[in-house]
Amino acid sequence: MISDARRAAEQAARQSYGKLIAFLTARFRDVSAAEDALSDAIAAALNTWPERGIPDNPEAWLLVSAKRNLLRRIRHENVRTAARDRIMMAFEEAEERMNADNPIFPDERLKLLFVCTHPALDQSAHTPLMLQTVLAVDAGTIAKAFLVSPQAMSQRLVRAKIKIRDAHIPFIVPDRSVLPDRLKSVLSAIYAAYGIGWDGVDGETGKQGSLADEAIWLGRTLLAILPQESEAAGLLSLMLYSESRRGARRDANGQYVPLDQQDTALWNAEMIVEADDLLRQAGAFGSLGPFQCQAAIQSVHADRRRSGVTDWSALAKLYDALVIMKPTAGARVSHAAVTGRIQGAAAGLALLNRIAERDIVNYQPYWAVRAHLLTEAGETARASSAYLTAIGLSDSEAVRQFLQARLDAITPPGC
C-alpha cells in the first residue's frame, strides 16, 4: 500500500508538474514561489498518501495543496490586501470548478513557454527555463545537455525567474506581430525537451519517455494555435519521424540498434504518414527553416521503409543546407558522418576537425562518429581512444555496450 501510494504521488507529480506550475504561475506571477509551493505539496503527498490512501484525483489534490501553500506565503510576506484578495479569488474560483473526478482548470503551459522566452530575459536562459518550469527537468540534466556546469545553469535559471517576477512579464501568448523571434525560442525549447527525453536515454521508458511524449503534445498544441507557422509544422513532423522508430531502437535482447540497421517493419507506419503530411503542409508555405530541413532529413531515412535503401546523396544535400541555416554541433557531426559515408572517411574526418574543441569536448556523438571514421581510415589506435571517450560520455548502458563491441572488434587479442 505504501509503495503504491508513493508511486501514485510520483506519477501524478511527473505527469502534472508543468501543467500545475503554469497554472500557479499564471495567478501568482512568481515561478520560484510556484515551484516551492508545488514541491511542498508533492512532499506532503509522499508523506500523507501512504497513511490516508491515494485521493480519487491526485492532480486536483496537488493543485489544492500547492494553492494553500502559496496563500500562506502571501500572508507571511504581507502582500497588499487588494492584490492578495484578487489572487485568492482566482484560486478559489479554480478550486470550485474542480470535483473529485474531473479537475477543470486551464492548461497554461503554452503561455508559460512564451513567458520563458520573453525578450527581457537573457536568451541563454530561454530553453533551460522552459525545460525546468514546464517539463520538470532538473538543473543537472539541463546543464549536461548545454555543456555547462550545474552551478552555472542553476544561477542562470534563478536570475531568469527573478526577472520574470520583478519585471511583471505578462503571462500571455504574444501578438502575432512579435511572434517570429519568440516562436524560434519556443520551438527550440520543445525540441530540446524531446532530445533529452529521447536521444539522451536511448528511448528508455519512465520519466524520459514521458518527457518525449510531453514535447510532442506541446508541439501539437502549438501548431493548433499557430497553424500557419511552417516551422511549427516542421518541428512536429521531425519529432514524429523520430518517434516512429521507438520500437526499433532495441533488439529482442535489449541491445542498441543504429538507425541504418533497424528493421523498418518495426517502424510506426501511421506516425510516418502523419509526419509526411505535416512536412508537406510546412512546405506549402514556400520557406525552408531548420526544423523543416531536419524533418526532411528524417523523411529520407523513413523512405527506406518503402524503398529498402537510403538515399545518401539526398541526405548530404540536406545536411549542406542545414549547416548553413543552423550550424550546431549536432548538425555538423551528422553532416560529417554522411559525408564520410559518401566520400570516404578522410572527407568526414576533415569536417569533424573543423569543429571547435569547446563545442565537442563533452559531446558524445562527435566521439562516436570520429571513432567510426578513424576505424574506416585504418587508424585503430586513435579510433580506440575515441571509442573510450564516447563510451565514457554515454548515459545509455545499451549504447555503451554497442560501442564497446565495436571497440573490441578493432582491439588485438591480448590487449
mmCIF file with all atom_site columns, N, CA, C and O in Angstrom, residues 25 29-31 112 115-118 120-121 129 133 157-171:
data_model
loop_
_atom_site.group_PDB
_atom_site.id
_atom_site.type_symbol
_atom_site.label_atom_id
_atom_site.label_alt_id
_atom_site.label_comp_id
_atom_site.label_asym_id
_atom_site.label_entity_id
_atom_site.label_seq_id
_atom_site.pdbx_PDB_ins_code
_atom_site.Cartn_x
_atom_site.Cartn_y
_atom_site.Cartn_z
_atom_site.occupancy
_atom_site.B_iso_or_equiv
_atom_site.pdbx_formal_charge
_atom_site.auth_seq_id
_atom_site.auth_comp_id
_atom_site.auth_asym_id
_atom_site.auth_atom_id
_atom_site.pdbx_PDB_model_num
ATOM 1   N N  . THR A 1 25  ? 1.709  29.755 -11.634 1.00 0.00 ? 25  THR A N  1
ATOM 2   C CA . THR A 1 25  ? 2.493  30.936 -12.006 1.00 0.00 ? 25  THR A CA 1
ATOM 3   C C  . THR A 1 25  ? 1.615  31.980 -12.682 1.00 0.00 ? 25  THR A C  1
ATOM 4   O O  . THR A 1 25  ? 1.810  33.188 -12.501 1.00 0.00 ? 25  THR A O  1
ATOM 5   N N  . ARG A 1 29  ? 2.392  34.911 -10.594 1.00 0.00 ? 29  ARG A N  1
ATOM 6   C CA . ARG A 1 29  ? 3.441  35.619 -11.348 1.00 0.00 ? 29  ARG A CA 1
ATOM 7   C C  . ARG A 1 29  ? 4.819  35.464 -10.712 1.00 0.00 ? 29  ARG A C  1
ATOM 8   O O  . ARG A 1 29  ? 5.654  36.368 -10.793 1.00 0.00 ? 29  ARG A O  1
ATOM 9   N N  . ASP A 1 30  ? 5.070  34.341 -10.063 1.00 0.00 ? 30  ASP A N  1
ATOM 10  C CA . ASP A 1 30  ? 6.364  34.098 -9.444  1.00 0.00 ? 30  ASP A CA 1
ATOM 11  C C  . ASP A 1 30  ? 6.691  32.615 -9.625  1.00 0.00 ? 30  ASP A C  1
ATOM 12  O O  . ASP A 1 30  ? 6.137  31.761 -8.936  1.00 0.00 ? 30  ASP A O  1
ATOM 13  N N  . VAL A 1 31  ? 7.583  32.328 -10.579 1.00 0.00 ? 31  VAL A N  1
ATOM 14  C CA . VAL A 1 31  ? 7.886  30.939 -10.907 1.00 0.00 ? 31  VAL A CA 1
ATOM 15  C C  . VAL A 1 31  ? 8.490  30.212 -9.706  1.00 0.00 ? 31  VAL A C  1
ATOM 16  O O  . VAL A 1 31  ? 8.103  29.090 -9.375  1.00 0.00 ? 31  VAL A O  1
ATOM 17  N N  . LEU A 1 112 ? 3.204  29.781 -20.518 1.00 0.00 ? 112 LEU A N  1
ATOM 18  C CA . LEU A 1 112 ? 4.451  29.752 -19.769 1.00 0.00 ? 112 LEU A CA 1
ATOM 19  C C  . LEU A 1 112 ? 5.646  29.611 -20.708 1.00 0.00 ? 112 LEU A C  1
ATOM 20  O O  . LEU A 1 112 ? 6.719  30.164 -20.454 1.00 0.00 ? 112 LEU A O  1
ATOM 21  N N  . VAL A 1 115 ? 6.352  33.018 -21.801 1.00 0.00 ? 115 VAL A N  1
ATOM 22  C CA . VAL A 1 115 ? 6.953  33.765 -20.699 1.00 0.00 ? 115 VAL A CA 1
ATOM 23  C C  . VAL A 1 115 ? 8.442  33.448 -20.607 1.00 0.00 ? 115 VAL A C  1
ATOM 24  O O  . VAL A 1 115 ? 9.286  34.337 -20.452 1.00 0.00 ? 115 VAL A O  1
ATOM 25  N N  . CYS A 1 116 ? 8.772  32.175 -20.725 1.00 0.00 ? 116 CYS A N  1
ATOM 26  C CA . CYS A 1 116 ? 10.170 31.738 -20.618 1.00 0.00 ? 116 CYS A CA 1
ATOM 27  C C  . CYS A 1 116 ? 11.041 32.264 -21.753 1.00 0.00 ? 116 CYS A C  1
ATOM 28  O O  . CYS A 1 116 ? 12.269 32.268 -21.639 1.00 0.00 ? 116 CYS A O  1
ATOM 29  N N  . THR A 1 117 ? 10.440 32.672 -22.855 1.00 0.00 ? 117 THR A N  1
ATOM 30  C CA . THR A 1 117 ? 11.212 33.159 -23.991 1.00 0.00 ? 117 THR A CA 1
ATOM 31  C C  . THR A 1 117 ? 10.998 34.648 -24.223 1.00 0.00 ? 117 THR A C  1
ATOM 32  O O  . THR A 1 117 ? 11.202 35.152 -25.323 1.00 0.00 ? 117 THR A O  1
ATOM 33  N N  . HIS A 1 118 ? 10.598 35.358 -23.181 1.00 0.00 ? 118 HIS A N  1
ATOM 34  C CA . HIS A 1 118 ? 10.373 36.807 -23.304 1.00 0.00 ? 118 HIS A CA 1
ATOM 35  C C  . HIS A 1 118 ? 11.703 37.512 -23.598 1.00 0.00 ? 118 HIS A C  1
ATOM 36  O O  . HIS A 1 118 ? 12.747 37.149 -23.040 1.00 0.00 ? 118 HIS A O  1
ATOM 37  N N  . ALA A 1 120 ? 12.906 40.154 -22.552 1.00 0.00 ? 120 ALA A N  1
ATOM 38  C CA . ALA A 1 120 ? 13.537 40.766 -21.383 1.00 0.00 ? 120 ALA A CA 1
ATOM 39  C C  . ALA A 1 120 ? 14.481 39.806 -20.671 1.00 0.00 ? 120 ALA A C  1
ATOM 40  O O  . ALA A 1 120 ? 15.341 40.231 -19.889 1.00 0.00 ? 120 ALA A O  1
ATOM 41  N N  . LEU A 1 121 ? 14.354 38.512 -20.958 1.00 0.00 ? 121 LEU A N  1
ATOM 42  C CA . LEU A 1 121 ? 15.211 37.502 -20.340 1.00 0.00 ? 121 LEU A CA 1
ATOM 43  C C  . LEU A 1 121 ? 16.433 37.239 -21.212 1.00 0.00 ? 121 LEU A C  1
ATOM 44  O O  . LEU A 1 121 ? 16.370 37.344 -22.443 1.00 0.00 ? 121 LEU A O  1
ATOM 45  N N  . LEU A 1 129 ? 15.062 27.414 -19.053 1.00 0.00 ? 129 LEU A N  1
ATOM 46  C CA . LEU A 1 129 ? 13.953 27.800 -18.183 1.00 0.00 ? 129 LEU A CA 1
ATOM 47  C C  . LEU A 1 129 ? 12.688 27.032 -18.535 1.00 0.00 ? 129 LEU A C  1
ATOM 48  O O  . LEU A 1 129 ? 11.955 26.571 -17.659 1.00 0.00 ? 129 LEU A O  1
ATOM 49  N N  . THR A 1 133 ? 10.788 24.626 -15.852 1.00 0.00 ? 133 THR A N  1
ATOM 50  C CA . THR A 1 133 ? 9.491  25.033 -15.316 1.00 0.00 ? 133 THR A CA 1
ATOM 51  C C  . THR A 1 133 ? 8.323  24.282 -15.929 1.00 0.00 ? 133 THR A C  1
ATOM 52  O O  . THR A 1 133 ? 7.368  23.935 -15.231 1.00 0.00 ? 133 THR A O  1
ATOM 53  N N  . LEU A 1 157 ? 19.181 30.034 -14.192 1.00 0.00 ? 157 LEU A N  1
ATOM 54  C CA . LEU A 1 157 ? 17.750 29.821 -14.003 1.00 0.00 ? 157 LEU A CA 1
ATOM 55  C C  . LEU A 1 157 ? 17.186 30.710 -12.902 1.00 0.00 ? 157 LEU A C  1
ATOM 56  O O  . LEU A 1 157 ? 16.088 31.270 -13.034 1.00 0.00 ? 157 LEU A O  1
ATOM 57  N N  . VAL A 1 158 ? 17.920 30.850 -11.816 1.00 0.00 ? 158 VAL A N  1
ATOM 58  C CA . VAL A 1 158 ? 17.463 31.700 -10.712 1.00 0.00 ? 158 VAL A CA 1
ATOM 59  C C  . VAL A 1 158 ? 17.331 33.147 -11.173 1.00 0.00 ? 158 VAL A C  1
ATOM 60  O O  . VAL A 1 158 ? 16.335 33.821 -10.879 1.00 0.00 ? 158 VAL A O  1
ATOM 61  N N  . ARG A 1 159 ? 18.321 33.636 -11.900 1.00 0.00 ? 159 ARG A N  1
ATOM 62  C CA . ARG A 1 159 ? 18.258 35.016 -12.397 1.00 0.00 ? 159 ARG A CA 1
ATOM 63  C C  . ARG A 1 159 ? 17.045 35.231 -13.298 1.00 0.00 ? 159 ARG A C  1
ATOM 64  O O  . ARG A 1 159 ? 16.366 36.266 -13.224 1.00 0.00 ? 159 ARG A O  1
ATOM 65  N N  . ALA A 1 160 ? 16.757 34.253 -14.147 1.00 0.00 ? 160 ALA A N  1
ATOM 66  C CA . ALA A 1 160 ? 15.618 34.385 -15.062 1.00 0.00 ? 160 ALA A CA 1
ATOM 67  C C  . ALA A 1 160 ? 14.299 34.421 -14.303 1.00 0.00 ? 160 ALA A C  1
ATOM 68  O O  . ALA A 1 160 ? 13.403 35.218 -14.621 1.00 0.00 ? 160 ALA A O  1
ATOM 69  N N  . LYS A 1 161 ? 14.161 33.599 -13.285 1.00 0.00 ? 161 LYS A N  1
ATOM 70  C CA . LYS A 1 161 ? 12.910 33.570 -12.512 1.00 0.00 ? 161 LYS A CA 1
ATOM 71  C C  . LYS A 1 161 ? 12.704 34.866 -11.743 1.00 0.00 ? 161 LYS A C  1
ATOM 72  O O  . LYS A 1 161 ? 11.570 35.360 -11.626 1.00 0.00 ? 161 LYS A O  1
ATOM 73  N N  . ILE A 1 162 ? 13.779 35.411 -11.209 1.00 0.00 ? 162 ILE A N  1
ATOM 74  C CA . ILE A 1 162 ? 13.680 36.699 -10.512 1.00 0.00 ? 162 ILE A CA 1
ATOM 75  C C  . ILE A 1 162 ? 13.255 37.785 -11.487 1.00 0.00 ? 162 ILE A C  1
ATOM 76  O O  . ILE A 1 162 ? 12.426 38.655 -11.172 1.00 0.00 ? 162 ILE A O  1
ATOM 77  N N  . LYS A 1 163 ? 13.797 37.734 -12.699 1.00 0.00 ? 163 LYS A N  1
ATOM 78  C CA . LYS A 1 163 ? 13.455 38.728 -13.717 1.00 0.00 ? 163 LYS A CA 1
ATOM 79  C C  . LYS A 1 163 ? 11.973 38.648 -14.073 1.00 0.00 ? 163 LYS A C  1
ATOM 80  O O  . LYS A 1 163 ? 11.298 39.681 -14.230 1.00 0.00 ? 163 LYS A O  1
ATOM 81  N N  . ILE A 1 164 ? 11.436 37.446 -14.215 1.00 0.00 ? 164 ILE A N  1
ATOM 82  C CA . ILE A 1 164 ? 10.010 37.277 -14.534 1.00 0.00 ? 164 ILE A CA 1
ATOM 83  C C  . ILE A 1 164 ? 9.154  37.927 -13.459 1.00 0.00 ? 164 ILE A C  1
ATOM 84  O O  . ILE A 1 164 ? 8.192  38.641 -13.753 1.00 0.00 ? 164 ILE A O  1
ATOM 85  N N  . ARG A 1 165 ? 9.523  37.702 -12.204 1.00 0.00 ? 165 ARG A N  1
ATOM 86  C CA . ARG A 1 165 ? 8.743  38.259 -11.090 1.00 0.00 ? 165 ARG A CA 1
ATOM 87  C C  . ARG A 1 165 ? 8.867  39.777 -11.018 1.00 0.00 ? 165 ARG A C  1
ATOM 88  O O  . ARG A 1 165 ? 7.862  40.491 -10.942 1.00 0.00 ? 165 ARG A O  1
ATOM 89  N N  . ASP A 1 166 ? 10.099 40.264 -11.051 1.00 0.00 ? 166 ASP A N  1
ATOM 90  C CA . ASP A 1 166 ? 10.316 41.697 -10.819 1.00 0.00 ? 166 ASP A CA 1
ATOM 91  C C  . ASP A 1 166 ? 9.909  42.563 -12.007 1.00 0.00 ? 166 ASP A C  1
ATOM 92  O O  . ASP A 1 166 ? 9.526  43.730 -11.832 1.00 0.00 ? 166 ASP A O  1
ATOM 93  N N  . ALA A 1 167 ? 10.002 42.014 -13.226 1.00 0.00 ? 167 ALA A N  1
ATOM 94  C CA . ALA A 1 167 ? 9.646  42.792 -14.421 1.00 0.00 ? 167 ALA A CA 1
ATOM 95  C C  . ALA A 1 167 ? 8.166  42.664 -14.773 1.00 0.00 ? 167 ALA A C  1
ATOM 96  O O  . ALA A 1 167 ? 7.707  43.276 -15.740 1.00 0.00 ? 167 ALA A O  1
ATOM 97  N N  . HIS A 1 168 ? 7.436  41.850 -14.004 1.00 0.00 ? 168 HIS A N  1
ATOM 98  C CA . HIS A 1 168 ? 5.995  41.661 -14.240 1.00 0.00 ? 168 HIS A CA 1
ATOM 99  C C  . HIS A 1 168 ? 5.738  41.265 -15.701 1.00 0.00 ? 168 HIS A C  1
ATOM 100 O O  . HIS A 1 168 ? 4.878  41.839 -16.378 1.00 0.00 ? 168 HIS A O  1
ATOM 101 N N  . ILE A 1 169 ? 6.487  40.284 -16.178 1.00 0.00 ? 169 ILE A N  1
ATOM 102 C CA . ILE A 1 169 ? 6.349  39.826 -17.558 1.00 0.00 ? 169 ILE A CA 1
ATOM 103 C C  . ILE A 1 169 ? 4.942  39.239 -17.751 1.00 0.00 ? 169 ILE A C  1
ATOM 104 O O  . ILE A 1 169 ? 4.503  38.389 -16.973 1.00 0.00 ? 169 ILE A O  1
ATOM 105 N N  . PRO A 1 170 ? 4.212  39.700 -18.762 1.00 0.00 ? 170 PRO A N  1
ATOM 106 C CA . PRO A 1 170 ? 2.815  39.261 -18.937 1.00 0.00 ? 170 PRO A CA 1
ATOM 107 C C  . PRO A 1 170 ? 2.715  37.781 -19.292 1.00 0.00 ? 170 PRO A C  1
ATOM 108 O O  . PRO A 1 170 ? 3.516  37.265 -20.073 1.00 0.00 ? 170 PRO A O  1
ATOM 109 N N  . PHE A 1 171 ? 1.723  37.140 -18.714 1.00 0.00 ? 171 PHE A N  1
ATOM 110 C CA . PHE A 1 171 ? 1.521  35.709 -18.894 1.00 0.00 ? 171 PHE A CA 1
ATOM 111 C C  . PHE A 1 171 ? 0.544  35.489 -20.043 1.00 0.00 ? 171 PHE A C  1
ATOM 112 O O  . PHE A 1 171 ? -0.612 35.137 -19.839 1.00 0.00 ? 171 PHE A O  1
#
